[in-house]
Each structure stands twice: as C-alpha cells, then as structure tokens.
PDB file of C-alpha atoms and ligand atoms in Angstrom:
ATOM      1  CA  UNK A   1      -8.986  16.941   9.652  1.00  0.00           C
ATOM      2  CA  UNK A   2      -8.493  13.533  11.066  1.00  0.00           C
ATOM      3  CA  UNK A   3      -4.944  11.973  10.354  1.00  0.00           C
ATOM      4  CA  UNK A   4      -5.185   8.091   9.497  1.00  0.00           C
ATOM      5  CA  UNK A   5      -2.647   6.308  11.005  1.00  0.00           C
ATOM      6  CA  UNK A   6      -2.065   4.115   8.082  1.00  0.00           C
ATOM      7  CA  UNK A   7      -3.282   4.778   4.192  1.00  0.00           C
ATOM      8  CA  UNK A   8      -3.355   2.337   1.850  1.00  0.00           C
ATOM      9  CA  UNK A   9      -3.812   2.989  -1.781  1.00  0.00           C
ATOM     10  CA  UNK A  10      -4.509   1.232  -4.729  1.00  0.00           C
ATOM     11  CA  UNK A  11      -3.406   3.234  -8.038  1.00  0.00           C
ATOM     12  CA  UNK A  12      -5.514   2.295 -10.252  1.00  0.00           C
ATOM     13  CA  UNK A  13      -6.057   4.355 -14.196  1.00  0.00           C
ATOM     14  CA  UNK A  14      -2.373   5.459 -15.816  1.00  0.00           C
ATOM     15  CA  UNK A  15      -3.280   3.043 -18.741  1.00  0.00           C
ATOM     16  CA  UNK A  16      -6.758   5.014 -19.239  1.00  0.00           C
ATOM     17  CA  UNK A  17      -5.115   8.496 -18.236  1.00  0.00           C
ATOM     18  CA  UNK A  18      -2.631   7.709 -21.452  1.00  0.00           C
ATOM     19  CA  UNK A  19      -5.066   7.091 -23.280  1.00  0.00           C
ATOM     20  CA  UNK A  20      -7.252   9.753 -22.724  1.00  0.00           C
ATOM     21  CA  UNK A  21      -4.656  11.759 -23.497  1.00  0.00           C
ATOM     22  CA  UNK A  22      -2.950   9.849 -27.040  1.00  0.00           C
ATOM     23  CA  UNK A  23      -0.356   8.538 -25.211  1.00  0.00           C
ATOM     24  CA  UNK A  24       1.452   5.361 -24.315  1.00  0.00           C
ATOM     25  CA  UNK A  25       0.516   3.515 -21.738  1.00  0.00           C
ATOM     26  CA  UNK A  26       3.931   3.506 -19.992  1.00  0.00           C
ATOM     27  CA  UNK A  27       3.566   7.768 -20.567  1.00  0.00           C
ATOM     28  CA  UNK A  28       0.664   7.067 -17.467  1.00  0.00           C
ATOM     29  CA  UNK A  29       2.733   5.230 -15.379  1.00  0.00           C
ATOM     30  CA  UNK A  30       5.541   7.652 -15.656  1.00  0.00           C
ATOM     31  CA  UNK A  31       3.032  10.664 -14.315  1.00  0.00           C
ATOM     32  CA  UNK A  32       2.146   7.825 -12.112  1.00  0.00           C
ATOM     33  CA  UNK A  33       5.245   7.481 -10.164  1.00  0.00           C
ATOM     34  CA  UNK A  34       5.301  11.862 -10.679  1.00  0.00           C
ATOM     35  CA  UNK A  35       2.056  11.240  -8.046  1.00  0.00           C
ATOM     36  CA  UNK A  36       3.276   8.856  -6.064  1.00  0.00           C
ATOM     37  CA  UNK A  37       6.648  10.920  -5.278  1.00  0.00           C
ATOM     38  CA  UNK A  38       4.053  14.019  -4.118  1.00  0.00           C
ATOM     39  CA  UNK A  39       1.965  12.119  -2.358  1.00  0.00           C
ATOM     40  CA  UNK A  40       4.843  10.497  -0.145  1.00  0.00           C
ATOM     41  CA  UNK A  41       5.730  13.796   0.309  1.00  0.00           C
ATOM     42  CA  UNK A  42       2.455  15.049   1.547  1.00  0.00           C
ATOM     43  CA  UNK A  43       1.843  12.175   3.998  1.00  0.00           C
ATOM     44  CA  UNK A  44       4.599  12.344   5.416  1.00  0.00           C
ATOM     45  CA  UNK A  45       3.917  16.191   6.227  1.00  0.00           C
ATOM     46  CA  UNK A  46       0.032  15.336   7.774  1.00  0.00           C
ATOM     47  CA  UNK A  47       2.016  12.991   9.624  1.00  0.00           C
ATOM     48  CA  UNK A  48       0.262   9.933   8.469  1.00  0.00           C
ATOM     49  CA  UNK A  49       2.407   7.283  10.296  1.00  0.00           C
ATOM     50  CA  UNK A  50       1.916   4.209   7.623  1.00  0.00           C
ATOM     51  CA  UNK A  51       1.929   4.674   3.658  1.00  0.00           C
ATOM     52  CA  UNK A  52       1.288   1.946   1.389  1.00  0.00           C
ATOM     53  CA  UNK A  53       1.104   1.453  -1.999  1.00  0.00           C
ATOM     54  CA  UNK A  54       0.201  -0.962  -4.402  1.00  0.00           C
ATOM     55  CA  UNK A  55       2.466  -0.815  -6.822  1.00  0.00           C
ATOM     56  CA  UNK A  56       2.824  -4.284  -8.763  1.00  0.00           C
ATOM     57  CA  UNK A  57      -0.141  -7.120  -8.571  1.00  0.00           C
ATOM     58  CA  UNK A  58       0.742 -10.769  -9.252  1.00  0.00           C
ATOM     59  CA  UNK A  59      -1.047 -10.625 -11.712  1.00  0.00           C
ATOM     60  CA  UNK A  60       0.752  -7.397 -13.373  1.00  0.00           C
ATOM     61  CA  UNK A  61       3.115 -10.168 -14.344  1.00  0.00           C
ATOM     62  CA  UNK A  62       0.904 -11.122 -17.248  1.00  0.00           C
ATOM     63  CA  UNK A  63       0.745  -7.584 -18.839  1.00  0.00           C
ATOM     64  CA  UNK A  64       2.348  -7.289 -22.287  1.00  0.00           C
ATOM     65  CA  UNK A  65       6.506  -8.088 -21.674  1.00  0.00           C
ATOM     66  CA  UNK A  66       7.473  -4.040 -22.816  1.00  0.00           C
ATOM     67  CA  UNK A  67       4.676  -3.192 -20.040  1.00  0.00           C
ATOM     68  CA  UNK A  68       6.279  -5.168 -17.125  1.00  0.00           C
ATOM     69  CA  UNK A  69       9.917  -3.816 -18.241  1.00  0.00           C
ATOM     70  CA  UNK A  70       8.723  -0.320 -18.559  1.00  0.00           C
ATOM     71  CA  UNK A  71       7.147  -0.598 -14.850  1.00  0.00           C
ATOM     72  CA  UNK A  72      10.480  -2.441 -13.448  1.00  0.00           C
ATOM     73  CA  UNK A  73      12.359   0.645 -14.772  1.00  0.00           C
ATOM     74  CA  UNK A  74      10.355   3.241 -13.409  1.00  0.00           C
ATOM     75  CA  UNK A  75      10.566   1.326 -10.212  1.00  0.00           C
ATOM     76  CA  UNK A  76      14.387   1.470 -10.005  1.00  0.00           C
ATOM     77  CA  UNK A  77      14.889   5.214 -11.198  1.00  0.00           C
ATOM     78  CA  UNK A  78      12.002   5.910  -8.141  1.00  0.00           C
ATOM     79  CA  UNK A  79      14.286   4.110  -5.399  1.00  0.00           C
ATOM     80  CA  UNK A  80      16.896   5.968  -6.752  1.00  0.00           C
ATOM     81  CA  UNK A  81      15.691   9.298  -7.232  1.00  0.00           C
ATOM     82  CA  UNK A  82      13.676   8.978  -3.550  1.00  0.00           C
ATOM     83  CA  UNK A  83      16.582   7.425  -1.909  1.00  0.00           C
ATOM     84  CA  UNK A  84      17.877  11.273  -0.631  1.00  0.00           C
ATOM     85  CA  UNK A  85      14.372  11.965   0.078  1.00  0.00           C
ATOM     86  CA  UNK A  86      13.519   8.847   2.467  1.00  0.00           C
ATOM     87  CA  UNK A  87      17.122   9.418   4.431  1.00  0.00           C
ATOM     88  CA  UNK A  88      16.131  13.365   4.771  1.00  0.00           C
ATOM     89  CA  UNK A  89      12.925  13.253   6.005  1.00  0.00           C
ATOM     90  CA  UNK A  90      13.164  10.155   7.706  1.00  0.00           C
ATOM     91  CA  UNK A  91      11.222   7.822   5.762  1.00  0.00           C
ATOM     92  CA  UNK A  92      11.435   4.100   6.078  1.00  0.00           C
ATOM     93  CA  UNK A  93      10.867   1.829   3.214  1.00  0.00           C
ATOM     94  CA  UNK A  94       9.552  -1.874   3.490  1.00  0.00           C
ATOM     95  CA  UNK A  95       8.271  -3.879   0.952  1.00  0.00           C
ATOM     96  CA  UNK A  96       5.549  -6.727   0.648  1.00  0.00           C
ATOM     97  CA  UNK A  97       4.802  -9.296  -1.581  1.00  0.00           C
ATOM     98  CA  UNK A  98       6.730 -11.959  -3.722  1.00  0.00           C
ATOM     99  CA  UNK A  99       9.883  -9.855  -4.535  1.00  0.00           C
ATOM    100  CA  UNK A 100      11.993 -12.682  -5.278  1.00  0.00           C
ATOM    101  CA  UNK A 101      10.393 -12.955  -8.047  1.00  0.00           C
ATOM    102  CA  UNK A 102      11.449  -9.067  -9.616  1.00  0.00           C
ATOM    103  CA  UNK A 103      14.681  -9.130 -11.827  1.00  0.00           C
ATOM    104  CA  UNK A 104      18.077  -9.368  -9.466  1.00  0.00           C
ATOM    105  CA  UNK A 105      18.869  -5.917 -10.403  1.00  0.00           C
ATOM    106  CA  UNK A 106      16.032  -4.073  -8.811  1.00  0.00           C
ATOM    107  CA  UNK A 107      15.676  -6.694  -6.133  1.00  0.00           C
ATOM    108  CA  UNK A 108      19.154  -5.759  -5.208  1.00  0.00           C
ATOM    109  CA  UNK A 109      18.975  -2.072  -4.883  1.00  0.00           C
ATOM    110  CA  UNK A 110      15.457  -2.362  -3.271  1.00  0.00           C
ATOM    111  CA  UNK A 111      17.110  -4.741  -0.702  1.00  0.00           C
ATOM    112  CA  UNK A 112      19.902  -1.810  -0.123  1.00  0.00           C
ATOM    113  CA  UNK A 113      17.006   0.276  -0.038  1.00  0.00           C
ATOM    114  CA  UNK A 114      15.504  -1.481   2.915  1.00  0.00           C
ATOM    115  CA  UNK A 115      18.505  -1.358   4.543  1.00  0.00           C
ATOM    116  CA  UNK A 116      19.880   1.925   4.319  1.00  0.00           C
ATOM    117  CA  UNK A 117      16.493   3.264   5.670  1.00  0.00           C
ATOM    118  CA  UNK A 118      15.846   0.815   8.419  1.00  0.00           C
ATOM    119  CA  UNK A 119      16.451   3.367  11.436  1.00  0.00           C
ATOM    120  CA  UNK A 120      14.073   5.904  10.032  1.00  0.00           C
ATOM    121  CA  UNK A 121      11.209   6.597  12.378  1.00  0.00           C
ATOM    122  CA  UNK A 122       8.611   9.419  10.534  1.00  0.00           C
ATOM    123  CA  UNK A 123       6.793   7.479   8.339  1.00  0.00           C
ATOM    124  CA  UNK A 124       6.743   4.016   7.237  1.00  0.00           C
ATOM    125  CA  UNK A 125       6.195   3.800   3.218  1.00  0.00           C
ATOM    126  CA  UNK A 126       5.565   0.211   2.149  1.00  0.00           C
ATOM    127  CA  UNK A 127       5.215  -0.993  -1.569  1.00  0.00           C
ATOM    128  CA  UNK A 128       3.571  -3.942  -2.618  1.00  0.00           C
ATOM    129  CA  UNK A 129       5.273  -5.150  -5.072  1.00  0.00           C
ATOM    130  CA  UNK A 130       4.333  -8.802  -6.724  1.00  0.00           C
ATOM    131  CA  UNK A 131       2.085  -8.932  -4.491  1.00  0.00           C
ATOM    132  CA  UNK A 132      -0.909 -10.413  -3.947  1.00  0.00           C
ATOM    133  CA  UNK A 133      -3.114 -11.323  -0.859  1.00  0.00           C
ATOM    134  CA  UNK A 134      -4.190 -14.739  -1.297  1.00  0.00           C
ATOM    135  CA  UNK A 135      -0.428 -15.536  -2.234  1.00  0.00           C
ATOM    136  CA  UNK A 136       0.537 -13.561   1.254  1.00  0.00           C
ATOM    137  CA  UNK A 137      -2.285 -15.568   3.189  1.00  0.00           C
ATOM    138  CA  UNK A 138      -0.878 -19.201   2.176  1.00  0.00           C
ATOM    139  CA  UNK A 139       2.785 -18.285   2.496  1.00  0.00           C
ATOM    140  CA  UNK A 140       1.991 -17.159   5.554  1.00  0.00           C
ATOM    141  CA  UNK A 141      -0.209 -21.010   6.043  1.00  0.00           C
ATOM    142  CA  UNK A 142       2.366 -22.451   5.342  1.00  0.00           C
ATOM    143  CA  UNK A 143       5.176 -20.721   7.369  1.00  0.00           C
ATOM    144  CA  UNK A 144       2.936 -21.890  10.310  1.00  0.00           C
ATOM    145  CA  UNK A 145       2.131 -24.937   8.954  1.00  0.00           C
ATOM    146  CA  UNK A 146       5.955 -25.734   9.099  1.00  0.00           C
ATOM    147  CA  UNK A 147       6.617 -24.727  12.610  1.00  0.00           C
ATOM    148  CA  UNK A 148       3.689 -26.758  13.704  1.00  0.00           C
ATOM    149  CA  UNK A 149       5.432 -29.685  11.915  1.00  0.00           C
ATOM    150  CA  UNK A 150       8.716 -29.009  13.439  1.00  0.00           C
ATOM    151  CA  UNK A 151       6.995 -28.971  16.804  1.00  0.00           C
ATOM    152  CA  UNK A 152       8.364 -25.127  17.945  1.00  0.00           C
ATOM    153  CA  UNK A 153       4.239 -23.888  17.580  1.00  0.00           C
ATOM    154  CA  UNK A 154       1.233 -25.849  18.680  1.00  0.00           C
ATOM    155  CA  UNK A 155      -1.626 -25.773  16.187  1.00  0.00           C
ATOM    156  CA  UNK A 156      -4.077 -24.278  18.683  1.00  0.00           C
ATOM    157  CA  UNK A 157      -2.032 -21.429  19.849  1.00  0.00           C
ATOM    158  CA  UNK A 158      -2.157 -20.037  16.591  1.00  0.00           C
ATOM    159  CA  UNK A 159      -4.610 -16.862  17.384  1.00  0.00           C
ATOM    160  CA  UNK A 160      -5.278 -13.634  15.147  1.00  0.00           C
ATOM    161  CA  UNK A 161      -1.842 -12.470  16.246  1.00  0.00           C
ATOM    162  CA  UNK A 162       0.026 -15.319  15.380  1.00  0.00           C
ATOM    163  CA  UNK A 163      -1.664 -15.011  11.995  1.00  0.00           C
ATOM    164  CA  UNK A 164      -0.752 -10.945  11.234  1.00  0.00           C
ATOM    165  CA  UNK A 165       2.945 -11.961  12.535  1.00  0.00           C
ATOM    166  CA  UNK A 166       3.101 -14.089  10.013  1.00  0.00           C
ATOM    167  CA  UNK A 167       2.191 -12.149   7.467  1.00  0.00           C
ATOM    168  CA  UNK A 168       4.345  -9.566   5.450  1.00  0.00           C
ATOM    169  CA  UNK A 169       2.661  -7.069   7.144  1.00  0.00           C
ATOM    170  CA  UNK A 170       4.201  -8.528  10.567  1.00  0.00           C
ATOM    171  CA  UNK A 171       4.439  -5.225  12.410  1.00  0.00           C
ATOM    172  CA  UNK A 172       2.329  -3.260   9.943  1.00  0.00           C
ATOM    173  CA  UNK A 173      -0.815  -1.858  12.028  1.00  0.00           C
ATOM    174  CA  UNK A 174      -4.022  -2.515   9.759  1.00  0.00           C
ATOM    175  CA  UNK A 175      -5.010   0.332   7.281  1.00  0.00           C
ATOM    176  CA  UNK A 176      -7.754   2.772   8.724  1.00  0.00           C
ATOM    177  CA  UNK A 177      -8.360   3.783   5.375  1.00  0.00           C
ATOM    178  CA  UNK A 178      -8.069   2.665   1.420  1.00  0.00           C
ATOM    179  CA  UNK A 179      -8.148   5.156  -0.958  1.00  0.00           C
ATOM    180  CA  UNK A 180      -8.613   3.388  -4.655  1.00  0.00           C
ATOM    181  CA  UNK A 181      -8.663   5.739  -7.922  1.00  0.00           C
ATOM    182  CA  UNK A 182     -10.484   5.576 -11.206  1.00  0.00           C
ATOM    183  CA  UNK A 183     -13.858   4.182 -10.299  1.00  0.00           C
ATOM    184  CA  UNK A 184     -13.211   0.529  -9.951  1.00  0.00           C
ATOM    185  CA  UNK A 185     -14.801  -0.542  -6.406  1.00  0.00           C
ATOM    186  CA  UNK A 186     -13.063  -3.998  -5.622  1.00  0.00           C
ATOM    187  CA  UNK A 187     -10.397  -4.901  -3.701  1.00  0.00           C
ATOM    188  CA  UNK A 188      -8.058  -6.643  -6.374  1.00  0.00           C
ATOM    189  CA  UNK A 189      -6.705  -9.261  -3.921  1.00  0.00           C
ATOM    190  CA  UNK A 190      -4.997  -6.536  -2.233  1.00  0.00           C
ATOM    191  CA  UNK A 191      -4.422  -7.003   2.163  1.00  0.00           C
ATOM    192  CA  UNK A 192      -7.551  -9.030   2.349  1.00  0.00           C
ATOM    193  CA  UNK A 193      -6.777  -9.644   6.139  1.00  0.00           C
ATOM    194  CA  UNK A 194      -5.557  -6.425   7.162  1.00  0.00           C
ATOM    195  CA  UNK A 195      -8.387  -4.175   5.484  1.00  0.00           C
ATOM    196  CA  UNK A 196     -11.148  -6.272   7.739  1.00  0.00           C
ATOM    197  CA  UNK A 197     -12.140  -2.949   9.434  1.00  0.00           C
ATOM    198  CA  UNK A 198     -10.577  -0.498   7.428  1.00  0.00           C
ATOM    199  CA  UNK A 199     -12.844   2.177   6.155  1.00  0.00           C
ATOM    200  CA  UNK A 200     -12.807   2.380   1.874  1.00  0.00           C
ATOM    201  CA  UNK A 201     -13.136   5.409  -0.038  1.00  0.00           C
ATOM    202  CA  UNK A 202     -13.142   5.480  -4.127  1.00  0.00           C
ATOM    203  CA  UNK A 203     -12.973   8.052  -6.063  1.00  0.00           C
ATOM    204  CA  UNK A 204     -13.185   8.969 -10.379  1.00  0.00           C
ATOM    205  CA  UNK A 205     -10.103  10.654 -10.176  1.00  0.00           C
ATOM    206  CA  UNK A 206      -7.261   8.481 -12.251  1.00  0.00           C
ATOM    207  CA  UNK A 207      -3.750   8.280 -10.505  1.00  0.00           C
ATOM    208  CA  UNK A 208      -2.019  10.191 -12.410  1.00  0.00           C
ATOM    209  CA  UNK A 209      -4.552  13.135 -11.465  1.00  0.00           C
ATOM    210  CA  UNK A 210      -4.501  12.279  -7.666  1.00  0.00           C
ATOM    211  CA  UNK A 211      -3.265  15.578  -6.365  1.00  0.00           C
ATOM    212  CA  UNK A 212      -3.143  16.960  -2.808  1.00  0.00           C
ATOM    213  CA  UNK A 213      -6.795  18.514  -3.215  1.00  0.00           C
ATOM    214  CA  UNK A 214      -7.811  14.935  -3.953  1.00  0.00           C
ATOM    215  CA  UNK A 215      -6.074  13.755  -1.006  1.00  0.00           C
ATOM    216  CA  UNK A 216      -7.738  16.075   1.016  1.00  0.00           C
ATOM    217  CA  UNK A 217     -10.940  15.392  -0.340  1.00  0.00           C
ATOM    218  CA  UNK A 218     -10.312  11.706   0.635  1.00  0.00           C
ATOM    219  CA  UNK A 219      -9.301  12.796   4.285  1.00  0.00           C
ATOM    220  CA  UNK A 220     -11.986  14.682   5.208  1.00  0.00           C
ATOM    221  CA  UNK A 221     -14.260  12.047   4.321  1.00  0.00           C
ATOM    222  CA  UNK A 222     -12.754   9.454   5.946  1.00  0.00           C
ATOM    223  CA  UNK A 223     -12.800  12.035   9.325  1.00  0.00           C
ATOM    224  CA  UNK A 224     -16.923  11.973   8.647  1.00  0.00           C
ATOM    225  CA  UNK A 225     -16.694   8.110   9.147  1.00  0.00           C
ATOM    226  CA  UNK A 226     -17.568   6.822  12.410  1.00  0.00           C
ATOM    227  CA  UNK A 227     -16.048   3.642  12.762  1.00  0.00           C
ATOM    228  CA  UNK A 228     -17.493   1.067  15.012  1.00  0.00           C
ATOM    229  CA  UNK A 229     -15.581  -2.020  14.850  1.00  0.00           C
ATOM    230  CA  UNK A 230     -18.626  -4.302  15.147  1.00  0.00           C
ATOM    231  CA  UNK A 231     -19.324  -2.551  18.285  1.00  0.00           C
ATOM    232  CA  UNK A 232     -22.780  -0.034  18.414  1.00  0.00           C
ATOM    233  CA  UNK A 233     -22.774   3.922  18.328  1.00  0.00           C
ATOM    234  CA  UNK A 234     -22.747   3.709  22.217  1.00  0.00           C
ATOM    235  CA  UNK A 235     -20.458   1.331  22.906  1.00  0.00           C
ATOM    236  CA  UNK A 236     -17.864   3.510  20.797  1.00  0.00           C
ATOM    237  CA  UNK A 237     -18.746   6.824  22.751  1.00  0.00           C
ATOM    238  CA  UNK A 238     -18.360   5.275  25.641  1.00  0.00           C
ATOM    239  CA  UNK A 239     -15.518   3.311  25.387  1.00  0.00           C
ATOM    240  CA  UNK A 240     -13.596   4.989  23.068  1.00  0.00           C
ATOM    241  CA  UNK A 241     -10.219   4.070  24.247  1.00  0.00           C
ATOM    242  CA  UNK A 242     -11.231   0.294  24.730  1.00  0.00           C
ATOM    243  CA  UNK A 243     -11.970  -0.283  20.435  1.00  0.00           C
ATOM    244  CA  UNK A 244     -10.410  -3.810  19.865  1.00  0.00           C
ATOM    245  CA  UNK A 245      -8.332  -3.374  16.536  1.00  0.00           C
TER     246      UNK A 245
HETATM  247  C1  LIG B   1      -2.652   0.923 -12.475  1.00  0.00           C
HETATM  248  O1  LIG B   1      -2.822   1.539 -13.700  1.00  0.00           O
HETATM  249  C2  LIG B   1      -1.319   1.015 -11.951  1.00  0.00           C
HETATM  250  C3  LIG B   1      -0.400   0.003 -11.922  1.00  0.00           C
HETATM  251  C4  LIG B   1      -0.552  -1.292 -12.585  1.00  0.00           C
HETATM  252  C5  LIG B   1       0.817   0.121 -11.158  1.00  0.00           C
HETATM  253  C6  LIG B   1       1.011   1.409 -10.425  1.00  0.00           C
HETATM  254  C7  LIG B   1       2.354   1.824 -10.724  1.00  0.00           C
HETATM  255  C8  LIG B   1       2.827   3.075 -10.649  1.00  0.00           C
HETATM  256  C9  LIG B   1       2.078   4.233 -10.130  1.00  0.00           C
HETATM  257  C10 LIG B   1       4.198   3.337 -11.104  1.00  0.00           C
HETATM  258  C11 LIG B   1       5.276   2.546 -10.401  1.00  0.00           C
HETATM  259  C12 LIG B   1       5.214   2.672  -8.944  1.00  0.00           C
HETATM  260  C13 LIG B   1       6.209   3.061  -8.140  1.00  0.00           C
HETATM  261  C14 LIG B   1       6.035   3.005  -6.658  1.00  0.00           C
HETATM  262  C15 LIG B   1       7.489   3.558  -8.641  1.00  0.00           C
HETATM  263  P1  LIG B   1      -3.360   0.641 -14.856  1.00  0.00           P
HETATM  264  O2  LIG B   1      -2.225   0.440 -15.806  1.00  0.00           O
HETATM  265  O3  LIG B   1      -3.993  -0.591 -14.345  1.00  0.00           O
HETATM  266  O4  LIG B   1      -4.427   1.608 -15.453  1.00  0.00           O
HETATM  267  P2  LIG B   1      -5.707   1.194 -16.303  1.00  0.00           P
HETATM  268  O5  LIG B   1      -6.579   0.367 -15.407  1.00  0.00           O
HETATM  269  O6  LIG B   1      -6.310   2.525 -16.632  1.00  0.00           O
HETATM  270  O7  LIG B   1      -5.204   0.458 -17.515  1.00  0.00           O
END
C-alpha cells in the first residue's frame, strides 16, 4: 500500500451524521473528535510523516454562537486528553491559520501544546484552525510586502519558495493526498497553494463514520494514482527521482 507522505483531510458531515441519527449537532462533532483521535493514531502507525486536519474554517466563525462554543470545548478537552498521546508516540503538533483570533484560554494551552511537543520527530499533526486559505495567501502578501518595503527582500527574488516560506505551512511539504468526507467535492478555501499537485479523493462516508477500513480504502486508491506533475507517463518512468515538487 503506498504511504503518503503528507494527508490532508477535510472533515466534513458531523452536523448531517447527528442528524441522521436524532441528535444534536454538537453530538456529531463529539464522535467527530472520537475519529479524529483514531485516525491520528493510525497514521502515525502507517508511518504517514504529515497529518493535517481541518478542523475550524473562517468561516465556522459564523455558525450559531452555542455551535462555535461547543467546537472550542471539544477542542481543548482533545489537546488535553491527546497531550500523553503526542509526547508517547512522538507526535508533534503545529497549528495553521488565524489562531489569535480563538478565545485566550484555548489559545493558551494550544500554544503550550506547541511547545511541549516541539522535539517530537514521528509524525507531524497540524490543525487548521481559523483558518482559511485566501486569508493565509494575503498574510503571507503582505509579510513580503513589508520586507520589500523595509528593503531586507527585493521584489524579484521572491520565487515559489519564498512564497511557501511565507506561508503557515513554512516547512510543511505539500499534501500528496486530500481525503474529504460526506460527498461535497470542493475545496472550501482550504491550502489552495499547497494542494496544486496533490492528488484528491472523496468519499460518502460522513466523519464521524471514517474508520480505519475507510482509510484504507482511501490509501489504496491513492497508491492506483500515477502522479505526473505536469510531466508525461515517460518522463515520470524515466526520471522518477528527478519529479519537481
Ligand atoms: C464538519 O462537519 C466539521 C467541522 C465544522 C469541524 C470538524 C471538527 C471536528 C471533527 C471536531 C473538533 C476537531 C478537533 C481536532 C478536536 P459539519 O458540521 O460541517 O457537518 P455538516 O456539513 O453535515 O453540517
């Protein structure tokens, strides 16, 4: 089965799994973080190197108020509860996005999170969290933008590298493959730069049901994929170590 270096995923249908089953919608996102804390788990056992989740859009700010609470909550009892986990099986935690804008609270033990798992080397699990692409792609502009100003970058040294090092991904490799649940097929403003080449795979299946069979479902189609890079069928047999990324 081949092993992607880096998996993004967009969870995507606790809201319709609640309801499909009379519940509240914060009674999907609680088996939602129940699949997320399995399938950290069994990543970091296939020895996928990069895990990232989107976990909190920009735009989840304008849910209903109890909705954005509930979410913040489960997020703090997850870094909390996955804390021993990450430091045993040396996981590292980074996180994208706006997250000056979550409540101090779960900024703060987030932050400590960071921190206290910054020398872990098995797998790298980031979380988007009030995040959003675009946002990412003009704070990262504008970063530029500045140091132009300030006269420390000139404007036409800034290459594709000097982009992705200015984005929150800085240091991130691009995902090989996005996995998104519960039949939508769109990208939701999610790492519009880094997914240029990455391979997408949807399935039916709503978060909360995402088990390991679905994972592996996911995996071996993504090891059917040939990926080319722009490049022809040839070009990647014969050059397979020479693939630009
Ligand atoms: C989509 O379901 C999911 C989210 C908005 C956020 C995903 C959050 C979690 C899995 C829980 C918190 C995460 C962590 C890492 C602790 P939806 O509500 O959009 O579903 P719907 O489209 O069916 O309404």
């Amino acid at each position: 089965m081949a092993i992607p270096r880096h998996l993004a995923i967009i969870m995507d249908g606790n809201g319709r799994w609640a309801e499909n089953h009379h519940l509240p919608r914060v009674s999907g996102h609680r088996r939602g973080v129940e699949t997320v804390q399995s399938i950290v788990r069994s990543c970091r056992e296939l020895g996928i190197g990069y895990l990232t989740l989107y976990a909190f859009s920009s735009e989840n700010w304008g849910r209903p108020e109890e909705e954005v609470g509930a979410l913040m909550g489960l997020l703090g009892q997850f870094l909390k509860s996955e804390m021993e986990t990450m430091l045993a099986r040396g996981i590292r935690l980074r996180v994208i996005g706006e997250t000056r804008r979550l409540p101090a609270p779960i900024f703060h033990v987030l932050d400590e999170a960071v921190e206290r798992t910054a020398g872990n080397r098995e797998m790298v699990l980031t979380l988007a969290l009030s995040y959003g692409a675009r946002n990412e792609l003009v704070r990262a502009a504008r970063a530029l933008a500045e140091r132009v100003a300030a006269g420390v970058l000139a404007a036409d040294s800034i290459d594709d590298e000097t982009f992705a090092s200015a984005l929150d991904t800085a240091e991130i490799p691009d995902p090989d493959l996005l996995i998104r649940t519960s039949g939508e097929m769109r990208i939701s403003n999610f790492l519009l730069w880094q997914l240029a080449y990455t391979e997408l795979y949807f399935t039916e299946t709503l978060w909360p049901d995402f088990d390991d069979d679905q994972l592996q479902l996911a995996l071996k189609e993504y090891g059917r994929r040939q990926r080319r890079f722009g490049l022809t069928a040839a070009q990647i047999h014969g050059k397979d170590r020479e693939v630009p990324h």
